[in-house]
Amino acid sequence: MGKVLLGVNMEYVRHEDKPFEWGVVKAAELGYEYVEPMVHWGRELLSEAGYFHSVSMWDDPYRIRRACEKSGLKVSALSSHCPLCKPDASTDYLKQAVRFAAECGAAVVTTDEGPKKDWTTQDEDFVLMKYVLKEASRCAEERGIKIGIEPHQQYTVIPELYEKIMDLAGSPAVGANFDTGNSYLAGQDPYVWLEKIKHRLVHLHAKDISIEQSDAERGTVTGTPVGCACGDGVIDWERVIAICKTIPQDTVFSVECGTVEQAARSVDHLRKFM
């Protein structure tokens, strides 16, 4: 059976006003084994000034590799979200993320269908998504990279449509980046859903949802940027870990929370069930 490994999405330092490298060092200090960097296209003022953690895909991919190796960490995935329903925005972006992942040492790139155009039909959106995933998966297959589709927007939070999207490219490179918090907020049962698609799991966003957010938003939204500390919310982590331990492949739990303090409490809580 596979192992469950602990990582953290770099969004945990979003409000620290620090560069990527600072967040990697801090993740190691907290006891994580993996990090999930966020990448962007072109240049971005705050990142260039060292006040934000996102890394440009115009940078040398070895910047990520070197920083992680120096701290004894690995890269679980690249957070490379782009709207699959918009090929003009996503095709080149996702292909570049795949190439960047291959060089920086990430095994997975994560994405979702993104907000759709208000003038396209569902059938049209699925054709558009097929185009993007077909192009990106060809790039991914040759490099041994997985594309992890995340439940996050209008289609992926519906289990049947989620699987349909993963099947669009007909490629073994496309799998599930399951998000416990987004699936819960969308009104689904995350444990039943995870059990159903666990064989397609390539990465997992370990996102907990506070009771307050659950009461205010469950069933009315399709996702949220980050959650609370794992163990402070509604997700049963012992149950999630037990499900993932029944599959052959190892799974990295990439904690998605909003602060360093939450990341510290998350890793302590999750370790109880490892």
PDB file of N, CA and C in Angstrom, residues 3-59:
ATOM      1  N   LYS A   3       2.132   5.235   0.745  1.00  0.00           N
ATOM      2  CA  LYS A   3       2.356   6.074   1.917  1.00  0.00           C
ATOM      3  C   LYS A   3       1.660   7.413   1.754  1.00  0.00           C
ATOM      4  N   VAL A   4       1.352   8.052   2.860  1.00  0.00           N
ATOM      5  CA  VAL A   4       0.880   9.428   2.871  1.00  0.00           C
ATOM      6  C   VAL A   4       2.041  10.306   3.331  1.00  0.00           C
ATOM      7  N   LEU A   5       2.382  11.295   2.527  1.00  0.00           N
ATOM      8  CA  LEU A   5       3.514  12.182   2.792  1.00  0.00           C
ATOM      9  C   LEU A   5       3.002  13.604   2.977  1.00  0.00           C
ATOM     10  N   LEU A   6       3.710  14.394   3.759  1.00  0.00           N
ATOM     11  CA  LEU A   6       3.205  15.719   4.118  1.00  0.00           C
ATOM     12  C   LEU A   6       3.940  16.840   3.394  1.00  0.00           C
ATOM     13  N   GLY A   7       3.154  17.690   2.753  1.00  0.00           N
ATOM     14  CA  GLY A   7       3.681  18.877   2.088  1.00  0.00           C
ATOM     15  C   GLY A   7       2.817  20.074   2.395  1.00  0.00           C
ATOM     16  N   VAL A   8       3.245  21.234   1.910  1.00  0.00           N
ATOM     17  CA  VAL A   8       2.482  22.452   2.144  1.00  0.00           C
ATOM     18  C   VAL A   8       2.469  23.298   0.874  1.00  0.00           C
ATOM     19  N   ASN A   9       1.301  23.790   0.543  1.00  0.00           N
ATOM     20  CA  ASN A   9       1.160  24.723  -0.570  1.00  0.00           C
ATOM     21  C   ASN A   9       1.723  26.076  -0.130  1.00  0.00           C
ATOM     22  N   MET A  10       2.476  26.716  -1.018  1.00  0.00           N
ATOM     23  CA  MET A  10       3.164  27.948  -0.637  1.00  0.00           C
ATOM     24  C   MET A  10       2.235  29.120  -0.337  1.00  0.00           C
ATOM     25  N   GLU A  11       0.952  28.928  -0.541  1.00  0.00           N
ATOM     26  CA  GLU A  11      -0.002  29.960  -0.157  1.00  0.00           C
ATOM     27  C   GLU A  11       0.016  30.238   1.349  1.00  0.00           C
ATOM     28  N   TYR A  12       0.612  29.335   2.107  1.00  0.00           N
ATOM     29  CA  TYR A  12       0.651  29.533   3.558  1.00  0.00           C
ATOM     30  C   TYR A  12       1.480  30.757   3.955  1.00  0.00           C
ATOM     31  N   VAL A  13       2.333  31.234   3.033  1.00  0.00           N
ATOM     32  CA  VAL A  13       3.115  32.444   3.328  1.00  0.00           C
ATOM     33  C   VAL A  13       2.615  33.647   2.526  1.00  0.00           C
ATOM     34  N   ARG A  14       1.418  33.545   2.001  1.00  0.00           N
ATOM     35  CA  ARG A  14       0.871  34.622   1.162  1.00  0.00           C
ATOM     36  C   ARG A  14       0.945  35.987   1.846  1.00  0.00           C
ATOM     37  N   HIS A  15       0.651  36.025   3.133  1.00  0.00           N
ATOM     38  CA  HIS A  15       0.570  37.311   3.845  1.00  0.00           C
ATOM     39  C   HIS A  15       1.849  37.659   4.601  1.00  0.00           C
ATOM     40  N   GLU A  16       2.910  36.905   4.375  1.00  0.00           N
ATOM     41  CA  GLU A  16       4.166  37.186   5.059  1.00  0.00           C
ATOM     42  C   GLU A  16       5.021  38.217   4.329  1.00  0.00           C
ATOM     43  N   ASP A  17       4.678  38.508   3.072  1.00  0.00           N
ATOM     44  CA  ASP A  17       5.451  39.465   2.253  1.00  0.00           C
ATOM     45  C   ASP A  17       6.914  39.045   2.126  1.00  0.00           C
ATOM     46  N   LYS A  18       7.110  37.746   1.854  1.00  0.00           N
ATOM     47  CA  LYS A  18       8.444  37.182   1.738  1.00  0.00           C
ATOM     48  C   LYS A  18       8.580  36.447   0.408  1.00  0.00           C
ATOM     49  N   PRO A  19       9.814  36.229  -0.064  1.00  0.00           N
ATOM     50  CA  PRO A  19      10.018  35.528  -1.328  1.00  0.00           C
ATOM     51  C   PRO A  19       9.876  34.017  -1.181  1.00  0.00           C
ATOM     52  N   PHE A  20       9.885  33.344  -2.306  1.00  0.00           N
ATOM     53  CA  PHE A  20       9.741  31.893  -2.359  1.00  0.00           C
ATOM     54  C   PHE A  20      10.744  31.179  -1.451  1.00  0.00           C
ATOM     55  N   GLU A  21      11.992  31.566  -1.534  1.00  0.00           N
ATOM     56  CA  GLU A  21      13.036  30.879  -0.779  1.00  0.00           C
ATOM     57  C   GLU A  21      12.790  30.937   0.727  1.00  0.00           C
ATOM     58  N   TRP A  22      12.277  32.054   1.217  1.00  0.00           N
ATOM     59  CA  TRP A  22      11.967  32.184   2.643  1.00  0.00           C
ATOM     60  C   TRP A  22      10.902  31.165   3.037  1.00  0.00           C
ATOM     61  N   GLY A  23       9.902  31.003   2.195  1.00  0.00           N
ATOM     62  CA  GLY A  23       8.835  30.046   2.478  1.00  0.00           C
ATOM     63  C   GLY A  23       9.309  28.615   2.488  1.00  0.00           C
ATOM     64  N   VAL A  24      10.284  28.291   1.638  1.00  0.00           N
ATOM     65  CA  VAL A  24      10.841  26.936   1.614  1.00  0.00           C
ATOM     66  C   VAL A  24      11.583  26.644   2.913  1.00  0.00           C
ATOM     67  N   VAL A  25      12.409  27.574   3.351  1.00  0.00           N
ATOM     68  CA  VAL A  25      13.144  27.388   4.603  1.00  0.00           C
ATOM     69  C   VAL A  25      12.178  27.206   5.767  1.00  0.00           C
ATOM     70  N   LYS A  26      11.140  28.014   5.800  1.00  0.00           N
ATOM     71  CA  LYS A  26      10.166  27.929   6.883  1.00  0.00           C
ATOM     72  C   LYS A  26       9.428  26.588   6.856  1.00  0.00           C
ATOM     73  N   ALA A  27       9.085  26.096   5.664  1.00  0.00           N
ATOM     74  CA  ALA A  27       8.403  24.804   5.558  1.00  0.00           C
ATOM     75  C   ALA A  27       9.261  23.687   6.134  1.00  0.00           C
ATOM     76  N   ALA A  28      10.548  23.741   5.862  1.00  0.00           N
ATOM     77  CA  ALA A  28      11.466  22.732   6.413  1.00  0.00           C
ATOM     78  C   ALA A  28      11.517  22.826   7.934  1.00  0.00           C
ATOM     79  N   GLU A  29      11.554  24.048   8.454  1.00  0.00           N
ATOM     80  CA  GLU A  29      11.581  24.241   9.902  1.00  0.00           C
ATOM     81  C   GLU A  29      10.332  23.669  10.570  1.00  0.00           C
ATOM     82  N   LEU A  30       9.208  23.756   9.881  1.00  0.00           N
ATOM     83  CA  LEU A  30       7.946  23.261  10.429  1.00  0.00           C
ATOM     84  C   LEU A  30       7.841  21.737  10.367  1.00  0.00           C
ATOM     85  N   GLY A  31       8.710  21.108   9.576  1.00  0.00           N
ATOM     86  CA  GLY A  31       8.715  19.658   9.511  1.00  0.00           C
ATOM     87  C   GLY A  31       8.058  19.054   8.291  1.00  0.00           C
ATOM     88  N   TYR A  32       7.784  19.861   7.272  1.00  0.00           N
ATOM     89  CA  TYR A  32       7.205  19.326   6.045  1.00  0.00           C
ATOM     90  C   TYR A  32       8.273  18.650   5.200  1.00  0.00           C
ATOM     91  N   GLU A  33       7.848  17.712   4.366  1.00  0.00           N
ATOM     92  CA  GLU A  33       8.750  17.000   3.461  1.00  0.00           C
ATOM     93  C   GLU A  33       8.704  17.570   2.048  1.00  0.00           C
ATOM     94  N   TYR A  34       7.592  18.189   1.694  1.00  0.00           N
ATOM     95  CA  TYR A  34       7.367  18.684   0.343  1.00  0.00           C
ATOM     96  C   TYR A  34       6.811  20.109   0.378  1.00  0.00           C
ATOM     97  N   VAL A  35       7.009  20.827  -0.718  1.00  0.00           N
ATOM     98  CA  VAL A  35       6.334  22.098  -0.928  1.00  0.00           C
ATOM     99  C   VAL A  35       5.676  22.072  -2.299  1.00  0.00           C
ATOM    100  N   GLU A  36       4.642  22.880  -2.439  1.00  0.00           N
ATOM    101  CA  GLU A  36       3.948  23.046  -3.720  1.00  0.00           C
ATOM    102  C   GLU A  36       4.065  24.514  -4.130  1.00  0.00           C
ATOM    103  N   PRO A  37       5.071  24.856  -4.950  1.00  0.00           N
ATOM    104  CA  PRO A  37       5.230  26.254  -5.372  1.00  0.00           C
ATOM    105  C   PRO A  37       4.115  26.683  -6.317  1.00  0.00           C
ATOM    106  N   MET A  38       3.864  27.971  -6.340  1.00  0.00           N
ATOM    107  CA  MET A  38       2.949  28.547  -7.316  1.00  0.00           C
ATOM    108  C   MET A  38       3.774  29.244  -8.396  1.00  0.00           C
ATOM    109  N   VAL A  39       3.425  29.010  -9.646  1.00  0.00           N
ATOM    110  CA  VAL A  39       4.153  29.632 -10.746  1.00  0.00           C
ATOM    111  C   VAL A  39       3.236  30.569 -11.515  1.00  0.00           C
ATOM    112  N   HIS A  40       3.853  31.536 -12.171  1.00  0.00           N
ATOM    113  CA  HIS A  40       3.076  32.455 -13.001  1.00  0.00           C
ATOM    114  C   HIS A  40       3.813  32.718 -14.297  1.00  0.00           C
ATOM    115  N   TRP A  41       3.119  33.317 -15.222  1.00  0.00           N
ATOM    116  CA  TRP A  41       3.630  33.618 -16.552  1.00  0.00           C
ATOM    117  C   TRP A  41       4.146  35.055 -16.554  1.00  0.00           C
ATOM    118  N   GLY A  42       5.291  35.291 -17.172  1.00  0.00           N
ATOM    119  CA  GLY A  42       5.794  36.654 -17.272  1.00  0.00           C
ATOM    120  C   GLY A  42       6.392  37.152 -15.970  1.00  0.00           C
ATOM    121  N   ARG A  43       6.262  38.446 -15.733  1.00  0.00           N
ATOM    122  CA  ARG A  43       6.832  39.081 -14.546  1.00  0.00           C
ATOM    123  C   ARG A  43       5.739  39.722 -13.701  1.00  0.00           C
ATOM    124  N   GLU A  44       5.945  39.677 -12.390  1.00  0.00           N
ATOM    125  CA  GLU A  44       4.952  40.203 -11.449  1.00  0.00           C
ATOM    126  C   GLU A  44       5.682  41.030 -10.403  1.00  0.00           C
ATOM    127  N   LEU A  45       5.242  42.250 -10.179  1.00  0.00           N
ATOM    128  CA  LEU A  45       5.974  43.237  -9.395  1.00  0.00           C
ATOM    129  C   LEU A  45       6.344  42.750  -7.995  1.00  0.00           C
ATOM    130  N   LEU A  46       5.376  42.252  -7.229  1.00  0.00           N
ATOM    131  CA  LEU A  46       5.653  41.868  -5.844  1.00  0.00           C
ATOM    132  C   LEU A  46       6.617  40.687  -5.772  1.00  0.00           C
ATOM    133  N   SER A  47       6.476  39.726  -6.677  1.00  0.00           N
ATOM    134  CA  SER A  47       7.397  38.593  -6.686  1.00  0.00           C
ATOM    135  C   SER A  47       8.811  39.038  -7.026  1.00  0.00           C
ATOM    136  N   GLU A  48       8.937  39.913  -8.012  1.00  0.00           N
ATOM    137  CA  GLU A  48      10.257  40.381  -8.412  1.00  0.00           C
ATOM    138  C   GLU A  48      10.929  41.172  -7.291  1.00  0.00           C
ATOM    139  N   ALA A  49      10.121  41.860  -6.488  1.00  0.00           N
ATOM    140  CA  ALA A  49      10.661  42.654  -5.387  1.00  0.00           C
ATOM    141  C   ALA A  49      10.942  41.818  -4.138  1.00  0.00           C
ATOM    142  N   GLY A  50      10.539  40.546  -4.158  1.00  0.00           N
ATOM    143  CA  GLY A  50      10.775  39.680  -3.004  1.00  0.00           C
ATOM    144  C   GLY A  50       9.708  39.749  -1.943  1.00  0.00           C
ATOM    145  N   TYR A  51       8.515  40.256  -2.330  1.00  0.00           N
ATOM    146  CA  TYR A  51       7.424  40.388  -1.365  1.00  0.00           C
ATOM    147  C   TYR A  51       6.319  39.357  -1.560  1.00  0.00           C
ATOM    148  N   PHE A  52       6.532  38.397  -2.478  1.00  0.00           N
ATOM    149  CA  PHE A  52       5.491  37.397  -2.728  1.00  0.00           C
ATOM    150  C   PHE A  52       6.162  36.102  -3.156  1.00  0.00           C
ATOM    151  N   HIS A  53       5.515  34.974  -2.880  1.00  0.00           N
ATOM    152  CA  HIS A  53       6.151  33.661  -3.023  1.00  0.00           C
ATOM    153  C   HIS A  53       6.086  33.070  -4.418  1.00  0.00           C
ATOM    154  N   SER A  54       5.256  33.596  -5.295  1.00  0.00           N
ATOM    155  CA  SER A  54       5.090  33.009  -6.622  1.00  0.00           C
ATOM    156  C   SER A  54       6.374  33.144  -7.450  1.00  0.00           C
ATOM    157  N   VAL A  55       6.640  32.126  -8.286  1.00  0.00           N
ATOM    158  CA  VAL A  55       7.850  32.097  -9.102  1.00  0.00           C
ATOM    159  C   VAL A  55       7.481  32.206 -10.576  1.00  0.00           C
ATOM    160  N   SER A  56       8.175  33.058 -11.307  1.00  0.00           N
ATOM    161  CA  SER A  56       7.909  33.218 -12.729  1.00  0.00           C
ATOM    162  C   SER A  56       8.458  32.032 -13.512  1.00  0.00           C
ATOM    163  N   MET A  57       7.683  31.565 -14.482  1.00  0.00           N
ATOM    164  CA  MET A  57       8.167  30.511 -15.361  1.00  0.00           C
ATOM    165  C   MET A  57       9.152  31.047 -16.394  1.00  0.00           C
ATOM    166  N   TRP A  58       9.455  32.319 -16.316  1.00  0.00           N
ATOM    167  CA  TRP A  58      10.560  32.880 -17.086  1.00  0.00           C
ATOM    168  C   TRP A  58      11.880  32.759 -16.322  1.00  0.00           C
ATOM    169  N   ASP A  59      11.805  32.412 -15.031  1.00  0.00           N
ATOM    170  CA  ASP A  59      13.008  32.178 -14.240  1.00  0.00           C
ATOM    171  C   ASP A  59      13.595  30.811 -14.585  1.00  0.00           C
TER     172      ASP A  59
END
